[in-house]
JSON list of C-alpha atoms in Angstrom, two decimals:
[
{"chain": "A", "resi": 108, "resn": "MET", "atom": "CA", "xyz": [105.85, 105.16, 94.30]},
{"chain": "A", "resi": 109, "resn": "ASP", "atom": "CA", "xyz": [107.77, 102.01, 94.52]},
{"chain": "A", "resi": 110, "resn": "ASP", "atom": "CA", "xyz": [107.57, 98.63, 92.76]},
{"chain": "A", "resi": 111, "resn": "LEU", "atom": "CA", "xyz": [105.06, 96.96, 94.63]},
{"chain": "A", "resi": 112, "resn": "ALA", "atom": "CA", "xyz": [102.26, 99.90, 94.68]},
{"chain": "A", "resi": 113, "resn": "THR", "atom": "CA", "xyz": [102.82, 100.23, 91.10]},
{"chain": "A", "resi": 114, "resn": "ARG", "atom": "CA", "xyz": [101.68, 96.60, 90.72]},
{"chain": "A", "resi": 115, "resn": "VAL", "atom": "CA", "xyz": [99.24, 96.37, 93.29]},
{"chain": "A", "resi": 116, "resn": "LEU", "atom": "CA", "xyz": [97.40, 99.52, 91.92]},
{"chain": "A", "resi": 117, "resn": "ALA", "atom": "CA", "xyz": [97.64, 98.22, 88.34]},
{"chain": "A", "resi": 118, "resn": "VAL", "atom": "CA", "xyz": [95.99, 95.33, 89.72]},
{"chain": "A", "resi": 119, "resn": "VAL", "atom": "CA", "xyz": [93.28, 96.90, 91.24]},
{"chain": "A", "resi": 120, "resn": "ARG", "atom": "CA", "xyz": [92.31, 99.23, 88.46]},
{"chain": "A", "resi": 121, "resn": "ARG", "atom": "CA", "xyz": [91.65, 96.55, 86.31]},
{"chain": "A", "resi": 122, "resn": "ILE", "atom": "CA", "xyz": [88.64, 94.95, 88.61]},
{"chain": "A", "resi": 123, "resn": "PRO", "atom": "CA", "xyz": [85.64, 95.78, 86.48]},
{"chain": "A", "resi": 124, "resn": "GLN", "atom": "CA", "xyz": [82.37, 97.34, 87.52]},
{"chain": "A", "resi": 125, "resn": "GLY", "atom": "CA", "xyz": [80.08, 95.07, 89.60]},
{"chain": "A", "resi": 126, "resn": "ARG", "atom": "CA", "xyz": [82.95, 92.74, 90.40]},
{"chain": "A", "resi": 127, "resn": "VAL", "atom": "CA", "xyz": [85.77, 92.24, 93.50]},
{"chain": "A", "resi": 128, "resn": "LEU", "atom": "CA", "xyz": [88.77, 90.64, 94.46]},
{"chain": "A", "resi": 129, "resn": "THR", "atom": "CA", "xyz": [90.20, 90.04, 97.84]},
{"chain": "A", "resi": 130, "resn": "TYR", "atom": "CA", "xyz": [93.07, 91.41, 99.17]},
{"chain": "A", "resi": 131, "resn": "GLY", "atom": "CA", "xyz": [95.10, 88.09, 98.45]},
{"chain": "A", "resi": 132, "resn": "ASP", "atom": "CA", "xyz": [93.43, 87.82, 94.91]},
{"chain": "A", "resi": 133, "resn": "VAL", "atom": "CA", "xyz": [94.78, 91.23, 94.40]},
{"chain": "A", "resi": 134, "resn": "ALA", "atom": "CA", "xyz": [98.03, 90.38, 96.05]},
{"chain": "A", "resi": 135, "resn": "ALA", "atom": "CA", "xyz": [98.33, 86.87, 94.14]},
{"chain": "A", "resi": 136, "resn": "LEU", "atom": "CA", "xyz": [97.86, 88.85, 91.00]},
{"chain": "A", "resi": 137, "resn": "ALA", "atom": "CA", "xyz": [99.94, 91.67, 91.48]},
{"chain": "A", "resi": 138, "resn": "GLY", "atom": "CA", "xyz": [103.08, 89.03, 91.62]},
{"chain": "A", "resi": 139, "resn": "GLY", "atom": "CA", "xyz": [106.07, 88.18, 93.48]},
{"chain": "A", "resi": 140, "resn": "GLU", "atom": "CA", "xyz": [106.20, 88.38, 97.26]},
{"chain": "A", "resi": 141, "resn": "VAL", "atom": "CA", "xyz": [103.41, 90.80, 98.01]},
{"chain": "A", "resi": 142, "resn": "THR", "atom": "CA", "xyz": [100.87, 89.93, 100.78]},
{"chain": "A", "resi": 143, "resn": "ALA", "atom": "CA", "xyz": [97.25, 90.50, 101.62]},
{"chain": "A", "resi": 144, "resn": "ARG", "atom": "CA", "xyz": [98.69, 92.98, 104.03]},
{"chain": "A", "resi": 145, "resn": "ASP", "atom": "CA", "xyz": [100.74, 94.90, 101.66]},
{"chain": "A", "resi": 146, "resn": "VAL", "atom": "CA", "xyz": [97.75, 95.47, 99.56]},
{"chain": "A", "resi": 147, "resn": "GLY", "atom": "CA", "xyz": [95.97, 96.81, 102.41]},
{"chain": "A", "resi": 148, "resn": "GLN", "atom": "CA", "xyz": [98.74, 99.12, 103.26]},
{"chain": "A", "resi": 149, "resn": "VAL", "atom": "CA", "xyz": [99.04, 100.28, 99.27]},
{"chain": "A", "resi": 150, "resn": "LEU", "atom": "CA", "xyz": [95.31, 101.09, 99.29]},
{"chain": "A", "resi": 151, "resn": "LEU", "atom": "CA", "xyz": [95.52, 102.63, 102.70]},
{"chain": "A", "resi": 152, "resn": "ARG", "atom": "CA", "xyz": [98.18, 104.90, 101.31]},
{"chain": "A", "resi": 153, "resn": "HIS", "atom": "CA", "xyz": [97.20, 105.58, 97.10]},
{"chain": "A", "resi": 154, "resn": "GLY", "atom": "CA", "xyz": [93.15, 104.51, 97.79]},
{"chain": "A", "resi": 155, "resn": "GLU", "atom": "CA", "xyz": [91.68, 107.67, 97.18]},
{"chain": "A", "resi": 156, "resn": "GLN", "atom": "CA", "xyz": [93.67, 108.46, 94.12]},
{"chain": "A", "resi": 157, "resn": "ASP", "atom": "CA", "xyz": [91.78, 109.52, 90.79]},
{"chain": "A", "resi": 158, "resn": "GLU", "atom": "CA", "xyz": [89.51, 106.10, 89.44]},
{"chain": "A", "resi": 159, "resn": "LEU", "atom": "CA", "xyz": [91.22, 103.84, 91.59]},
{"chain": "A", "resi": 160, "resn": "PRO", "atom": "CA", "xyz": [88.19, 101.43, 92.44]},
{"chain": "A", "resi": 161, "resn": "TRP", "atom": "CA", "xyz": [89.54, 100.59, 95.73]},
{"chain": "A", "resi": 162, "resn": "TRP", "atom": "CA", "xyz": [86.12, 99.51, 97.26]},
{"chain": "A", "resi": 163, "resn": "ARG", "atom": "CA", "xyz": [86.37, 96.62, 94.83]},
{"chain": "A", "resi": 164, "resn": "VAL", "atom": "CA", "xyz": [88.91, 94.73, 97.22]},
{"chain": "A", "resi": 165, "resn": "LEU", "atom": "CA", "xyz": [87.40, 93.25, 99.81]},
{"chain": "A", "resi": 166, "resn": "ARG", "atom": "CA", "xyz": [88.22, 90.53, 102.76]},
{"chain": "A", "resi": 167, "resn": "ALA", "atom": "CA", "xyz": [88.55, 86.86, 102.31]},
{"chain": "A", "resi": 168, "resn": "ASP", "atom": "CA", "xyz": [84.83, 86.23, 103.51]},
{"chain": "A", "resi": 169, "resn": "GLY", "atom": "CA", "xyz": [83.87, 89.33, 101.26]},
{"chain": "A", "resi": 170, "resn": "THR", "atom": "CA", "xyz": [83.23, 92.01, 103.93]},
{"chain": "A", "resi": 171, "resn": "PRO", "atom": "CA", "xyz": [84.84, 95.19, 103.99]},
{"chain": "A", "resi": 172, "resn": "PRO", "atom": "CA", "xyz": [87.05, 96.29, 106.90]},
{"chain": "A", "resi": 173, "resn": "PRO", "atom": "CA", "xyz": [84.86, 97.82, 109.64]},
{"chain": "A", "resi": 174, "resn": "HIS", "atom": "CA", "xyz": [85.94, 101.45, 109.23]},
{"chain": "A", "resi": 175, "resn": "LEU", "atom": "CA", "xyz": [84.76, 101.29, 105.70]},
{"chain": "A", "resi": 176, "resn": "LEU", "atom": "CA", "xyz": [81.79, 99.20, 105.83]},
{"chain": "A", "resi": 177, "resn": "ASP", "atom": "CA", "xyz": [78.81, 101.44, 104.92]},
{"chain": "A", "resi": 178, "resn": "ARG", "atom": "CA", "xyz": [80.74, 103.44, 102.40]},
{"chain": "A", "resi": 179, "resn": "GLN", "atom": "CA", "xyz": [82.23, 100.51, 100.41]},
{"chain": "A", "resi": 180, "resn": "LEU", "atom": "CA", "xyz": [79.11, 98.37, 100.64]},
{"chain": "A", "resi": 181, "resn": "SER", "atom": "CA", "xyz": [77.03, 101.63, 99.20]},
{"chain": "A", "resi": 182, "resn": "LEU", "atom": "CA", "xyz": [79.91, 102.16, 96.32]},
{"chain": "A", "resi": 183, "resn": "LEU", "atom": "CA", "xyz": [79.60, 98.13, 95.56]},
{"chain": "A", "resi": 184, "resn": "ARG", "atom": "CA", "xyz": [75.58, 98.06, 95.69]},
{"chain": "A", "resi": 185, "resn": "SER", "atom": "CA", "xyz": [75.66, 101.34, 93.19]},
{"chain": "A", "resi": 186, "resn": "GLU", "atom": "CA", "xyz": [77.52, 99.66, 90.83]},
{"chain": "A", "resi": 187, "resn": "GLY", "atom": "CA", "xyz": [75.50, 96.06, 90.94]},
{"chain": "A", "resi": 188, "resn": "ALA", "atom": "CA", "xyz": [77.74, 93.46, 92.77]},
{"chain": "A", "resi": 189, "resn": "PRO", "atom": "CA", "xyz": [76.14, 90.97, 94.14]},
{"chain": "A", "resi": 190, "resn": "LEU", "atom": "CA", "xyz": [75.51, 91.04, 97.61]},
{"chain": "A", "resi": 191, "resn": "ALA", "atom": "CA", "xyz": [75.11, 88.28, 100.74]},
{"chain": "A", "resi": 192, "resn": "PRO", "atom": "CA", "xyz": [71.91, 87.63, 101.33]},
{"chain": "A", "resi": 193, "resn": "SER", "atom": "CA", "xyz": [72.64, 89.23, 104.98]},
{"chain": "A", "resi": 194, "resn": "GLY", "atom": "CA", "xyz": [73.64, 92.65, 102.78]},
{"chain": "A", "resi": 195, "resn": "ALA", "atom": "CA", "xyz": [76.85, 93.03, 104.43]},
{"chain": "A", "resi": 196, "resn": "ALA", "atom": "CA", "xyz": [79.06, 91.23, 102.70]},
{"chain": "A", "resi": 197, "resn": "VAL", "atom": "CA", "xyz": [79.34, 90.70, 98.94]},
{"chain": "A", "resi": 198, "resn": "ASP", "atom": "CA", "xyz": [78.64, 87.34, 97.53]},
{"chain": "A", "resi": 199, "resn": "LEU", "atom": "CA", "xyz": [82.13, 86.21, 96.44]},
{"chain": "A", "resi": 200, "resn": "HIS", "atom": "CA", "xyz": [81.14, 83.25, 94.29]},
{"chain": "A", "resi": 201, "resn": "ALA", "atom": "CA", "xyz": [78.76, 85.22, 91.96]},
{"chain": "A", "resi": 202, "resn": "ALA", "atom": "CA", "xyz": [81.27, 88.45, 92.12]}
]
């Protein structure tokens, strides 16, 4: 695993239950020249690792990617993450 992936995964592992970060937030916290797109690629390759809470990383508008929508919102709901009134996104200000 390369340094970029190690840094991104370390940030994602620290997101507490019921809280979320955006891809951009993770990139900023990972430091260096990491971009939101880099974060997405790392999670695509390594997201299913044991104990990696990949579902706590969302788009800038609080929504999951369309292909993960139901699964990700279900996991976030089970953790008590605050959902937006629509139920299709997380309230980023509250989370």
